Coordinates of C-alpha atoms and ligand atoms in Angstrom, one line a residue:
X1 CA 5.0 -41.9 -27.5
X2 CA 7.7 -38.9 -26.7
X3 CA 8.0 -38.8 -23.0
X4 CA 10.4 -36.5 -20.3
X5 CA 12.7 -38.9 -18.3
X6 CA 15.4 -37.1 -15.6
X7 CA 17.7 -39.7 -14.8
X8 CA 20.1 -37.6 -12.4
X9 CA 21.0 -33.9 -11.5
X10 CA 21.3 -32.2 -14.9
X11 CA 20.4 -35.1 -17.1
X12 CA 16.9 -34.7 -18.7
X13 CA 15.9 -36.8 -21.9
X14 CA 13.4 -36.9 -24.0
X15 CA 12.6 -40.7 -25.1
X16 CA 10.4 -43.1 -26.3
X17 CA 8.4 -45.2 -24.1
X18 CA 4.8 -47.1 -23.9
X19 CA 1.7 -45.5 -25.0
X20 CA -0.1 -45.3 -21.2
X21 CA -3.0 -48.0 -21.5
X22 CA -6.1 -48.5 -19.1
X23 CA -5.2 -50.4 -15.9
X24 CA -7.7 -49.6 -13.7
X25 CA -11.5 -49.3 -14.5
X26 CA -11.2 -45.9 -13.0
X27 CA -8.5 -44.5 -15.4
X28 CA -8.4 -42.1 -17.9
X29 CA -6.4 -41.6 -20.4
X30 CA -5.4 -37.9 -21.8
X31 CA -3.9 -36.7 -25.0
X32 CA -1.3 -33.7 -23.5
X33 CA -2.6 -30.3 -25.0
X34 CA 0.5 -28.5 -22.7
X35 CA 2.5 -29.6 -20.0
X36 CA 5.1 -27.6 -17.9
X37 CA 8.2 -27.2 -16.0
X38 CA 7.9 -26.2 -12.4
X39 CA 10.1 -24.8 -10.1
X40 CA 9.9 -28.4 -7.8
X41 CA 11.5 -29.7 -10.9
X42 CA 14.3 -27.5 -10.5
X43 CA 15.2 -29.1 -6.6
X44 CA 15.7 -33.0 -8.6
X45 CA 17.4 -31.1 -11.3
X46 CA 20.1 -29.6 -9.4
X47 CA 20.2 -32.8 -7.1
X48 CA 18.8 -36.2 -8.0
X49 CA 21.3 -39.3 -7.5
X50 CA 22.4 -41.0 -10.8
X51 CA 19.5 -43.4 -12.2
X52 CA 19.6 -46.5 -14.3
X53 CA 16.2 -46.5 -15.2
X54 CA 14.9 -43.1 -15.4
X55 CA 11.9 -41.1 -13.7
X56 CA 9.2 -39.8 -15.3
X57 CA 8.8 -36.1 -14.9
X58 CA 5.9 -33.7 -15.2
X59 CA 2.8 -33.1 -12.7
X60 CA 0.8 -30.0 -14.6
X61 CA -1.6 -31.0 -17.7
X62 CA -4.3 -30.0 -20.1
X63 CA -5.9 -32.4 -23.0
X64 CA -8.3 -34.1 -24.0
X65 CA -10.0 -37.4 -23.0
X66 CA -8.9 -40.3 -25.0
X67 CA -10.5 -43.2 -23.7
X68 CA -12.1 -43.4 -20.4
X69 CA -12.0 -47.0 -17.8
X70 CA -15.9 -48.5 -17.1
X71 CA -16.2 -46.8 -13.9
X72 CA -15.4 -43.4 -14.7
X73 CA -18.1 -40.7 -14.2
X74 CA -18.8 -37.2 -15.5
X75 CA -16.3 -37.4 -18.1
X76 CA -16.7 -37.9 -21.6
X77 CA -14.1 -38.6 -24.7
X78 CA -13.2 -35.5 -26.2
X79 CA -13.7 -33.3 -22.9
X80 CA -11.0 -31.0 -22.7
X81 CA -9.5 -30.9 -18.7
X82 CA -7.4 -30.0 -16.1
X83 CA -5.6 -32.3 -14.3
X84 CA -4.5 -31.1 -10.8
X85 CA -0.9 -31.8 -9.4
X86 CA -2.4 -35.0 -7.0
X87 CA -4.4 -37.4 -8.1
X88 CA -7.5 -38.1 -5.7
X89 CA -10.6 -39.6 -5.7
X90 CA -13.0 -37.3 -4.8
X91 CA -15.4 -38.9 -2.0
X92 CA -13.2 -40.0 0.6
X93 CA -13.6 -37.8 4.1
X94 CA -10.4 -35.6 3.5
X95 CA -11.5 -35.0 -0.7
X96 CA -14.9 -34.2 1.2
X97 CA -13.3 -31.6 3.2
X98 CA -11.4 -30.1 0.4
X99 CA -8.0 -31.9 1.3
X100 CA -7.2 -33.7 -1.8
X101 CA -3.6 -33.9 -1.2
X102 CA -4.2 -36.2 1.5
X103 CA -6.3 -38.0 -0.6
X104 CA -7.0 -42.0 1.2
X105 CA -6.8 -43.3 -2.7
X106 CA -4.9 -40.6 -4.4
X107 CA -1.5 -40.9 -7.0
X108 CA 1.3 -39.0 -7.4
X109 CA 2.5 -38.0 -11.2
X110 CA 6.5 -39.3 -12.3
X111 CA 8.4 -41.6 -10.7
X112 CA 7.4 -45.0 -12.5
X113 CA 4.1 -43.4 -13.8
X114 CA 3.4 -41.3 -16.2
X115 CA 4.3 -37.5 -16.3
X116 CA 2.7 -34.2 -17.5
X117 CA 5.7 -34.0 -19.8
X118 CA 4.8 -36.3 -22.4
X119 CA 2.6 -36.7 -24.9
X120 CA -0.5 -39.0 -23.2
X121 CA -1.3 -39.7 -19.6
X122 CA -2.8 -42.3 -17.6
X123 CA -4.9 -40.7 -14.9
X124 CA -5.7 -42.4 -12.0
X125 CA -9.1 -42.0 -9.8
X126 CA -9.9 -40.1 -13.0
X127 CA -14.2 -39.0 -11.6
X128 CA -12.1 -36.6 -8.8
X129 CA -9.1 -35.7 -10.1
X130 CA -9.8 -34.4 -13.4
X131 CA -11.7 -31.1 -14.4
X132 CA -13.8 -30.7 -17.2
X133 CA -13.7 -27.1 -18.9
X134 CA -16.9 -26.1 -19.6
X135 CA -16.2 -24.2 -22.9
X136 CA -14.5 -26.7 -24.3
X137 CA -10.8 -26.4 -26.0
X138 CA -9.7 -22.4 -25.7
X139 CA -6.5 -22.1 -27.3
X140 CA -6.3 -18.6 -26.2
X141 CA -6.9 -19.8 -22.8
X142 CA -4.6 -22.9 -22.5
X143 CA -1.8 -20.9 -20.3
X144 CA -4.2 -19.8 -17.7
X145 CA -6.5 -22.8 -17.7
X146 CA -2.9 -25.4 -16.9
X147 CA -1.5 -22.6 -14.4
X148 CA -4.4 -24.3 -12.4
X149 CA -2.9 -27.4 -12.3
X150 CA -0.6 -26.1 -9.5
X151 CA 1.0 -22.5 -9.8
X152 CA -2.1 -20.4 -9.4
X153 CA -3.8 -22.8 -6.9
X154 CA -0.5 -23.3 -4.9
X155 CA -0.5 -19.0 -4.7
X156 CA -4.3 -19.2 -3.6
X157 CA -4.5 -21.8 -1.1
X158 CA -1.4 -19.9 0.3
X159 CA -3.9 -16.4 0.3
X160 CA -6.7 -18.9 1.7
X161 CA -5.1 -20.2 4.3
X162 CA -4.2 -17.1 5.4
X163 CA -7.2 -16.0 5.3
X164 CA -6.7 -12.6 4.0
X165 CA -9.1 -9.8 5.0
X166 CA -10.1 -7.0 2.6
X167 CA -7.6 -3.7 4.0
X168 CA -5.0 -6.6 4.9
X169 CA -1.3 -5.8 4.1
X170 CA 0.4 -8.6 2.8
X171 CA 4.5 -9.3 1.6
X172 CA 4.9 -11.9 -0.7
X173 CA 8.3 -13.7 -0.5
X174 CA 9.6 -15.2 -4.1
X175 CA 9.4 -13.5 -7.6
X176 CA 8.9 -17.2 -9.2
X177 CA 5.7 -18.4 -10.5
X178 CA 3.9 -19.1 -7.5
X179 CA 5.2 -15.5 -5.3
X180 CA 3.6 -13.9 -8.1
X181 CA 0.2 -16.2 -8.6
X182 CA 0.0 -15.6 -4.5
X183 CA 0.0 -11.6 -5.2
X184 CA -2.4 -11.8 -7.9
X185 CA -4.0 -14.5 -5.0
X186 CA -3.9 -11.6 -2.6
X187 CA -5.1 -8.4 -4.5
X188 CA -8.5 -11.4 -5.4
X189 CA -9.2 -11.6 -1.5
X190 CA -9.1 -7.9 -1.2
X191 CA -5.6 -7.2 0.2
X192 CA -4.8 -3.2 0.0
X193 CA -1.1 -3.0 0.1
X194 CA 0.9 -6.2 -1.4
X195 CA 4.8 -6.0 -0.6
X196 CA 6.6 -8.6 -2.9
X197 CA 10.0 -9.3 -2.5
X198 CA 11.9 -9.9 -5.1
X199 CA 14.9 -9.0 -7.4
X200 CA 14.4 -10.1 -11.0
X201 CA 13.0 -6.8 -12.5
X202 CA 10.6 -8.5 -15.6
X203 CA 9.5 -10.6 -13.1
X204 CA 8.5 -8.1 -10.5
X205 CA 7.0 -5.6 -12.7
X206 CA 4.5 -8.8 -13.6
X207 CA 4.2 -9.0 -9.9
X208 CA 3.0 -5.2 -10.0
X209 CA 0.7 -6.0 -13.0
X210 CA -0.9 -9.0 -10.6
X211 CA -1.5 -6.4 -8.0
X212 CA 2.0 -5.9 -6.1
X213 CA 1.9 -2.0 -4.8
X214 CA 5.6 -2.3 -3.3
X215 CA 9.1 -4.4 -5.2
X216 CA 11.3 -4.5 -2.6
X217 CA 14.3 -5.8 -4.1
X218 CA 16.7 -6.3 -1.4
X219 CA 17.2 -9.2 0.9
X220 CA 18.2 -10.9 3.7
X221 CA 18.5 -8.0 7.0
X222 CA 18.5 -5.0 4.4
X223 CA 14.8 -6.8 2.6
X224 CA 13.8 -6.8 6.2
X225 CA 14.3 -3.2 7.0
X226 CA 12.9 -2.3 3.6
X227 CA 9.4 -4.0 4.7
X228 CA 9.4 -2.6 8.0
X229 CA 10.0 0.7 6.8
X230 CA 7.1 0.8 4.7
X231 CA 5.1 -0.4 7.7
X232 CA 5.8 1.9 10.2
X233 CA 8.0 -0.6 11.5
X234 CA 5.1 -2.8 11.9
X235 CA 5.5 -5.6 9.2
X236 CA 2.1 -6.9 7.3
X237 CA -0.7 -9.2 8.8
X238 CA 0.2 -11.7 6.1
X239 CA 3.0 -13.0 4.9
X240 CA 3.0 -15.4 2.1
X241 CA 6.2 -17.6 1.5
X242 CA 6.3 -18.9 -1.9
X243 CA 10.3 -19.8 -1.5
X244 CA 11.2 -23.0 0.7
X245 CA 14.9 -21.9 2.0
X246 CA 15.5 -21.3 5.8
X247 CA 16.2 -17.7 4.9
X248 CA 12.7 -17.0 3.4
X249 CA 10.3 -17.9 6.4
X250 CA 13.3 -16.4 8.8
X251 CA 12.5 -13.3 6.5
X252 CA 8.9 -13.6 6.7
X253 CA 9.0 -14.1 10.5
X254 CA 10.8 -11.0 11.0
X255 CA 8.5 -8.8 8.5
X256 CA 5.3 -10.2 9.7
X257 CA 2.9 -7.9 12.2
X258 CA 2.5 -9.1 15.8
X259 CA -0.2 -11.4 15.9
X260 CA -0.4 -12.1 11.9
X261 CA -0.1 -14.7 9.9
X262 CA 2.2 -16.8 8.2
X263 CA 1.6 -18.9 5.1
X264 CA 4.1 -20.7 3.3
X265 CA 3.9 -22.7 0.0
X266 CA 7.3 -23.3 -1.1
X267 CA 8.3 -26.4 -0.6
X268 CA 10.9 -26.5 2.6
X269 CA 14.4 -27.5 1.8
X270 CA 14.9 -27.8 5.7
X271 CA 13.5 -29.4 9.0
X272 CA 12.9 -27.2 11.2
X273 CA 11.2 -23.2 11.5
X274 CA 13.0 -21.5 14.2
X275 CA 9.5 -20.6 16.3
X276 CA 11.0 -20.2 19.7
X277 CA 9.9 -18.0 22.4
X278 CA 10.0 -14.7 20.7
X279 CA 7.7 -15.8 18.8
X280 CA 5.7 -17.5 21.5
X281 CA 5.2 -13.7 22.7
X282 CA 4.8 -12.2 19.3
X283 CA 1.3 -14.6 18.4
X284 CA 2.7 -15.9 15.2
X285 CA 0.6 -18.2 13.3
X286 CA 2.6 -20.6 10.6
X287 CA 0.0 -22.5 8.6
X288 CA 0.2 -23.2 4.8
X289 CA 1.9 -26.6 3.2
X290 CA 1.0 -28.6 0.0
X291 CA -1.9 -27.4 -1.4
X292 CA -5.0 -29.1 -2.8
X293 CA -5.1 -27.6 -6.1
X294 CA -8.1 -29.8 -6.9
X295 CA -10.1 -27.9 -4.5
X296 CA -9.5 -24.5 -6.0
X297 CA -10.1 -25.3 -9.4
X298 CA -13.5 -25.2 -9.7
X299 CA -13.6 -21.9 -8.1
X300 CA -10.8 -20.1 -10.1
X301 CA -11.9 -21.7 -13.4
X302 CA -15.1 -19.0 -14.1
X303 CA -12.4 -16.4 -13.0
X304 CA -10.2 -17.6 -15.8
X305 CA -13.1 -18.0 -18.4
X306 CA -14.1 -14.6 -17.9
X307 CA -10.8 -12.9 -18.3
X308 CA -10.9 -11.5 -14.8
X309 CA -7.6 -13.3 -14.0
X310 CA -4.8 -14.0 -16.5
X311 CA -2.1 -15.8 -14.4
X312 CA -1.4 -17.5 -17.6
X313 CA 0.9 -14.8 -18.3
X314 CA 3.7 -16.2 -15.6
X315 CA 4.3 -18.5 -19.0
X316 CA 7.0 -16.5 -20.2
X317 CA 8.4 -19.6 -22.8
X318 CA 6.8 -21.8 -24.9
X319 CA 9.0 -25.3 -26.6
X320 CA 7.9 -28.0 -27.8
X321 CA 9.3 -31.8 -26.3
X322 CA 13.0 -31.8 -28.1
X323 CA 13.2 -28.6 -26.6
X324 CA 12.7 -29.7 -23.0
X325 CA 16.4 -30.4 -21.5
X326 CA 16.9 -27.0 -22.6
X327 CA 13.9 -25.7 -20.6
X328 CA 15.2 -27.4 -17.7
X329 CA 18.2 -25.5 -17.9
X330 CA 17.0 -21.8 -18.6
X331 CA 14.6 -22.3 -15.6
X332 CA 17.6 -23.8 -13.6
X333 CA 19.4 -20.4 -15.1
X334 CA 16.9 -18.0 -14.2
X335 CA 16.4 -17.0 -17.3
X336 CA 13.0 -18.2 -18.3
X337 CA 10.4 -18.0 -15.4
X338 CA 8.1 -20.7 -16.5
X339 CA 8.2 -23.3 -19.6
X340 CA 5.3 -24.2 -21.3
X341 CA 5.3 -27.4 -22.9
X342 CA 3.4 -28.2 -26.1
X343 CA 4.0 -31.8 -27.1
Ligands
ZN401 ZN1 -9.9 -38.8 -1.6

């Protein structure tokens, strides 16, 4: 089969490698409906060391059930599913408490296994980690249903864990994917003013269709001023930092309210969050991290079937696998916001 291998900064190829067999009686294995590029991609892309051998890249999926190991439960060939960022088994204590990221038997996608960017998968601990759509295949539906896979459920568990009130104000940080799954996260929970920052006009004017009452397009001290204007120099309850760079949660520490909340999903590209003693005296909580999208799924999935969310629509390019270095690179240029992948 046609697989994604990046074997240094820049260098993405597509190649041929082993069909993914059965190795453990709790496999599956999935046929790729559509696969994706995310923006964590983009962090190897622009840095990862020079490689002999290769790692496999990909960690969002839709398909169908191919073959299924002799312990596997509640999945049947032909199902059509959603497979979550993490693999996880579903029954140890942290699964239980909704923590599959930290799952005692969970998996990791690429590396040395096998990717979302490819044609087949082998999925580990398949009983917990995989999803079963109802409805069966929806070709109409196959954008929204993989943004749960990670985007939309990275932008929720960000709104969850900040546990937005209806009447809350909220500022979004990041015009990518997930910034603008977290607005469209917010406005669900009942938020009545959304700020999001960002600069990329088609991407913002999405973010306003998701729910987003205020663009503010500036950054750095002048984005800050921007927010607390609108505020009444207050900031919101809730900010939501869908970035990862040291100037993002020092932006959403200085536009969030006294006493709110802080709740980051972009993955940090630095060590340390400057909460000193201001802070101390401001009542700042910082919560967020990776998120379990397996534990959102279930819950967003009737909201997708239904048609009362579309977060789909972040998909702004389709290609098929030849097409995937180039992906790589208009996502690395800003000039696609998301790639979807159809094998
Ligand atoms: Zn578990």
């Amino acid at each position: 089969m046609r697989a994604t291998l990046m074997y240094g900064a820049g260098d993405v190829r597509v190649e041929t490698v082993p069909n993914p067999t059965l190795q453990e009686p709790t496999d599956a294995i999935v046929r790729i409906v559509a696969g994706c590029i995310c923006g964590s991609d983009l962090w190897p892309y622009a840095s990862m060391p020079k490689s002999d051998v290769g790692s496999r890249k990909g960690h969002e999926f839709v398909g169908i059930v191919e073959e299924l190991g002799t312990e596997v439960t509640g999945l049947a060939v032909g199902d059509f599913v959603i497979a979550p960022f993490v693999a996880s088994d579903g029954t140890c204590d942290f699964c239980r408490e909704g923590l599959q990221t930290s799952c005692r038997h969970g998996a990791h996608w690429g590396g040395h296994d096998d990717g979302g960017q490819g044609e087949f998968a082998r999925v580990p601990q398949a009983s917990g980690t995989l999803v079963v759509v109802p409805a069966g295949f929806d070709e109409e539906l196959v954008p929204s249903l993989l943004s749960l896979s990670d985007v939309m459920s990275t932008g929720y568990h960000a709104a969850k864990k900040a546990r937005i009130a209806p009447g809350q104000s909220v500022t979004v940080i990041g015009d990518g994917a997930v910034g603008l799954c977290a607005v469209l996260s917010a406005k669900l929970m009942g938020a009545s003013r959304i700020i999001l920052m960002g600069r990329h006009a088609a991407r913002t004017d999405l973010g306003r269709e998701f729910g987003a009452t205020d663009v503010v397009a500036e950054r750095g001290e002048a984005g800050i001023a921007r927010v607390k204007e609108l505020t009444n120099g207050d900031g919101t309850h809730v900010v939501l930092e869908a970035v990862g760079l040291k100037t993002a949660i020092e932006t959403a520490i200085a536009v969030v309210r006294d006493g709110g909340v802080i709740s980051r999903v972009g993955a940090p590209q630095f060590s340390e969050v400057p909460l000193g003693f201001r802070e101390f005296l401001r009542n700042i909580t910082l919560t967020g991290g990776v998120a379990p999208a397996r534990a959102y799924i279930e819950e967003l999935l009737p909201l997708v079937l239904d048609r009362t969310i579309e977060p789909g629509k972040v998909f702004d390019r389709t290609i098929g696998l030849d097409d995937v270095p180039a992906g790589y690179q208009a996502m690395a240029d800003r000039e696609a916001l998301k790639v979807l992948v159809r094998p």
